[in-house]
Every structure is written in C-alpha cells, then in structure tokens.
mmCIF file of C-alpha atoms in Angstrom:
data_model
loop_
_atom_site.group_PDB
_atom_site.id
_atom_site.type_symbol
_atom_site.label_atom_id
_atom_site.label_comp_id
_atom_site.label_asym_id
_atom_site.label_seq_id
_atom_site.Cartn_x
_atom_site.Cartn_y
_atom_site.Cartn_z
ATOM 1 C CA MET A 1358 -4.024 -13.226 18.127
ATOM 2 C CA GLN A 1359 -4.943 -15.210 15.035
ATOM 3 C CA ALA A 1360 -4.037 -13.726 11.645
ATOM 4 C CA LYS A 1361 -7.663 -13.169 10.569
ATOM 5 C CA ASP A 1362 -8.529 -11.545 13.909
ATOM 6 C CA ARG A 1363 -5.537 -9.235 13.596
ATOM 7 C CA GLU A 1364 -6.461 -8.400 9.995
ATOM 8 C CA LYS A 1365 -10.026 -7.569 11.079
ATOM 9 C CA GLU A 1366 -8.727 -5.370 13.919
ATOM 10 C CA ILE A 1367 -6.301 -3.491 11.635
ATOM 11 C CA CYS A 1368 -8.985 -2.940 9.004
ATOM 12 C CA SER A 1369 -11.480 -1.696 11.603
ATOM 13 C CA ARG A 1370 -9.155 1.168 12.556
ATOM 14 C CA THR A 1371 -7.957 2.000 9.031
ATOM 15 C CA ALA A 1372 -9.776 4.822 7.246
ATOM 16 C CA GLY A 1373 -11.440 3.582 4.059
ATOM 17 C CA ALA A 1374 -10.984 -0.103 4.823
ATOM 18 C CA ASP A 1375 -13.960 -2.404 5.201
ATOM 19 C CA ALA A 1376 -14.779 -6.044 5.929
ATOM 20 C CA ASP A 1377 -13.494 -7.077 2.490
ATOM 21 C CA SER A 1378 -10.136 -5.311 2.889
ATOM 22 C CA ARG A 1379 -6.932 -7.280 3.230
ATOM 23 C CA VAL A 1380 -3.680 -6.752 5.124
ATOM 24 C CA LEU A 1381 -0.506 -7.838 3.325
ATOM 25 C CA VAL A 1382 2.396 -8.311 5.735
ATOM 26 C CA MET A 1383 6.125 -8.166 4.947
ATOM 27 C CA THR A 1384 8.418 -10.200 7.195
ATOM 28 C CA ASP A 1385 12.093 -11.024 7.488
ATOM 29 C CA GLY A 1386 12.038 -14.440 9.095
ATOM 30 C CA ALA A 1387 9.855 -14.055 12.177
ATOM 31 C CA GLU A 1388 10.299 -10.262 12.292
ATOM 32 C CA GLU A 1389 7.435 -8.181 10.892
ATOM 33 C CA LEU A 1390 8.773 -5.235 8.880
ATOM 34 C CA GLY A 1391 5.481 -3.689 7.838
ATOM 35 C CA TYR A 1392 2.116 -4.100 6.211
ATOM 36 C CA VAL A 1393 -0.208 -2.496 3.696
ATOM 37 C CA VAL A 1394 -4.016 -2.359 3.896
ATOM 38 C CA VAL A 1395 -5.790 -2.751 0.540
ATOM 39 C CA SER A 1396 -9.270 -3.146 -0.930
ATOM 40 C CA LEU A 1397 -10.512 -4.243 -4.336
ATOM 41 C CA ARG A 1398 -13.526 -2.410 -5.710
ATOM 42 C CA GLU A 1399 -14.699 -2.424 -9.328
ATOM 43 C CA ALA A 1400 -11.275 -3.404 -10.760
ATOM 44 C CA VAL A 1401 -9.465 -0.763 -8.670
ATOM 45 C CA LEU A 1402 -6.934 -1.657 -5.990
ATOM 46 C CA TYR A 1403 -7.189 0.905 -3.187
ATOM 47 C CA ILE A 1404 -4.203 1.353 -0.898
ATOM 48 C CA HIS A 1405 -5.509 2.637 2.453
ATOM 49 C CA GLU A 1406 -2.487 2.560 4.721
ATOM 50 C CA PHE A 1407 1.136 1.561 5.040
ATOM 51 C CA ASN A 1408 2.671 0.608 8.362
ATOM 52 C CA VAL A 1409 6.454 0.330 8.635
ATOM 53 C CA ASN A 1410 7.896 -0.382 12.075
ATOM 54 C CA GLY A 1411 4.702 0.989 13.641
ATOM 55 C CA ARG A 1412 4.774 4.205 11.614
ATOM 56 C CA THR A 1413 1.705 4.968 9.473
ATOM 57 C CA ASP A 1414 2.126 8.693 8.758
ATOM 58 C CA PHE A 1415 4.920 9.488 6.320
ATOM 59 C CA SER A 1416 3.863 13.059 5.511
ATOM 60 C CA ALA A 1417 5.691 14.908 8.283
ATOM 61 C CA GLU A 1418 9.067 13.202 8.120
ATOM 62 C CA LYS A 1419 10.688 11.797 4.996
ATOM 63 C CA PRO A 1420 11.104 8.018 5.208
ATOM 64 C CA GLY A 1421 14.681 6.716 5.457
ATOM 65 C CA MET A 1422 16.259 4.378 2.914
ATOM 66 C CA GLU A 1423 15.174 1.179 4.703
ATOM 67 C CA GLU A 1424 11.639 2.516 5.085
ATOM 68 C CA ILE A 1425 11.557 3.456 1.371
ATOM 69 C CA PHE A 1426 12.641 -0.088 0.476
ATOM 70 C CA ILE A 1427 9.886 -1.587 2.647
ATOM 71 C CA LEU A 1428 7.249 0.863 1.357
ATOM 72 C CA ASP A 1429 8.235 0.131 -2.242
ATOM 73 C CA THR A 1430 8.121 -3.627 -1.641
ATOM 74 C CA LEU A 1431 4.713 -3.364 0.041
ATOM 75 C CA MET A 1432 3.370 -1.196 -2.799
ATOM 76 C CA ARG A 1433 4.582 -3.725 -5.387
ATOM 77 C CA SER A 1434 3.163 -6.623 -3.372
ATOM 78 C CA ALA A 1435 -0.166 -4.816 -3.231
ATOM 79 C CA ALA A 1436 -0.054 -4.281 -7.000
ATOM 80 C CA SER A 1437 0.655 -7.981 -7.547
ATOM 81 C CA PHE A 1438 -2.239 -8.895 -5.249
ATOM 82 C CA GLY A 1439 -4.496 -6.520 -7.193
ATOM 83 C CA GLU A 1440 -3.394 -7.853 -10.568
ATOM 84 C CA ASN A 1441 -3.989 -11.437 -9.448
ATOM 85 C CA ASN A 1442 -7.501 -10.483 -8.326
ATOM 86 C CA GLY A 1443 -8.661 -8.545 -11.397
ATOM 87 C CA ALA A 1444 -7.626 -4.965 -10.659
ATOM 88 C CA ASN A 1445 -6.494 -2.825 -13.572
ATOM 89 C CA HIS A 1446 -5.884 0.414 -11.671
ATOM 90 C CA ILE A 1447 -4.249 1.454 -8.369
ATOM 91 C CA LYS A 1448 -5.382 4.383 -6.236
ATOM 92 C CA THR A 1449 -4.391 5.555 -2.765
ATOM 93 C CA THR A 1450 -6.925 6.927 -0.294
ATOM 94 C CA PHE A 1451 -4.356 9.404 1.056
ATOM 95 C CA PRO A 1452 -2.104 12.054 -0.511
ATOM 96 C CA ASP A 1453 1.398 11.383 -1.809
ATOM 97 C CA PHE A 1454 4.229 11.895 0.672
ATOM 98 C CA HIS A 1455 7.650 13.269 -0.293
ATOM 99 C CA ASN A 1456 6.968 12.307 -3.960
ATOM 100 C CA PHE A 1457 7.012 8.584 -3.118
ATOM 101 C CA PHE A 1458 4.289 7.791 -5.676
ATOM 102 C CA LYS A 1459 5.230 10.520 -8.146
ATOM 103 C CA LEU A 1460 8.718 9.002 -8.443
ATOM 104 C CA ARG A 1461 7.030 5.710 -9.335
ATOM 105 C CA LYS A 1462 5.093 7.345 -12.201
ATOM 106 C CA PHE A 1463 1.732 7.687 -10.422
ATOM 107 C CA ASP A 1464 -0.519 10.634 -11.260
ATOM 108 C CA VAL A 1465 -0.655 12.706 -8.090
ATOM 109 C CA THR A 1466 -3.346 15.121 -6.863
ATOM 110 C CA GLU A 1467 -3.731 16.846 -3.502
ATOM 111 C CA THR A 1468 -5.799 13.941 -2.147
ATOM 112 C CA CYS A 1469 -4.484 10.758 -3.776
ATOM 113 C CA ALA A 1470 -2.121 9.064 -6.194
ATOM 114 C CA GLU A 1471 -3.235 6.724 -8.961
ATOM 115 C CA THR A 1472 -1.995 4.833 -11.969
ATOM 116 C CA PRO A 1473 -2.932 2.026 -14.323
ATOM 117 C CA MET A 1474 -1.813 -1.370 -13.059
ATOM 118 C CA SER A 1475 0.530 -1.616 -16.058
ATOM 119 C CA THR A 1476 2.760 1.068 -14.502
ATOM 120 C CA ILE A 1477 3.797 -1.425 -11.815
ATOM 121 C CA VAL A 1478 2.943 -4.880 -13.194
ATOM 122 C CA HIS A 1479 4.443 -5.543 -16.641
ATOM 123 C CA TYR A 1480 4.094 -8.512 -18.955
ATOM 124 C CA GLU A 1481 6.794 -9.281 -21.508
#
C-alpha cells in the first residue's frame, strides 16, 4: 500500500481525524515502531491517536518503558510538526492515561490534555 493510501485508511478509522489529518510514523530502519495521528485546526495541534506496536489503547494497562519512550518521541515529533505548521497549542482528543501527559506538564481534564506549544518546543 502506498504511504498516502495508508495514511488515508488510518485517518478514516481514527476518531476525530479527517481528510486533512496526518500520520507521523516512527521507524527503526525498516521496522515501524509506531505512529501518531494529528490534525491542525486554528493554530491548535490535535493528537487523535497513538499506535505503538499495534496498540492504540493505553488506558487499561500502563505502557512499558520502551512504549513510553516511543510515545514520548511521537508526542514530541507531533509538537515539532505542529510548530512548523503554525500551531501554538497542543490538545488531545482523548483522556490522559497513567499521567503520561500530566508528567509532561500538560493541563489534564477528564476528557483531554492540553498545553501551550512552548511547553514542548522551546527556543533559546
């Protein structure tokens, strides 16, 4: 499957994603480690879904150390993508899981986590 076809297929089954959403993929050589589905709307980067080794739900079972590393890398990649495309805020479309976002200084509610872009992307 071509990359754009796969991106379209992933977005079509991801809650909150639309035709303008993007899938950012993390690889180690030829091996895919995970991806994150994001959208940009009115200067806000929305994170719709993470997928690490086929796992998309991290609420029931705490992610292991390798999964945390991949999730953190994907979140930071998404923030960089957002910053490069005019976003000044990050917001998830799902609740925090095991304080993943809270530990990264996001404001957390029962339904989402959010923060200014400057929490993740810093200029010196």
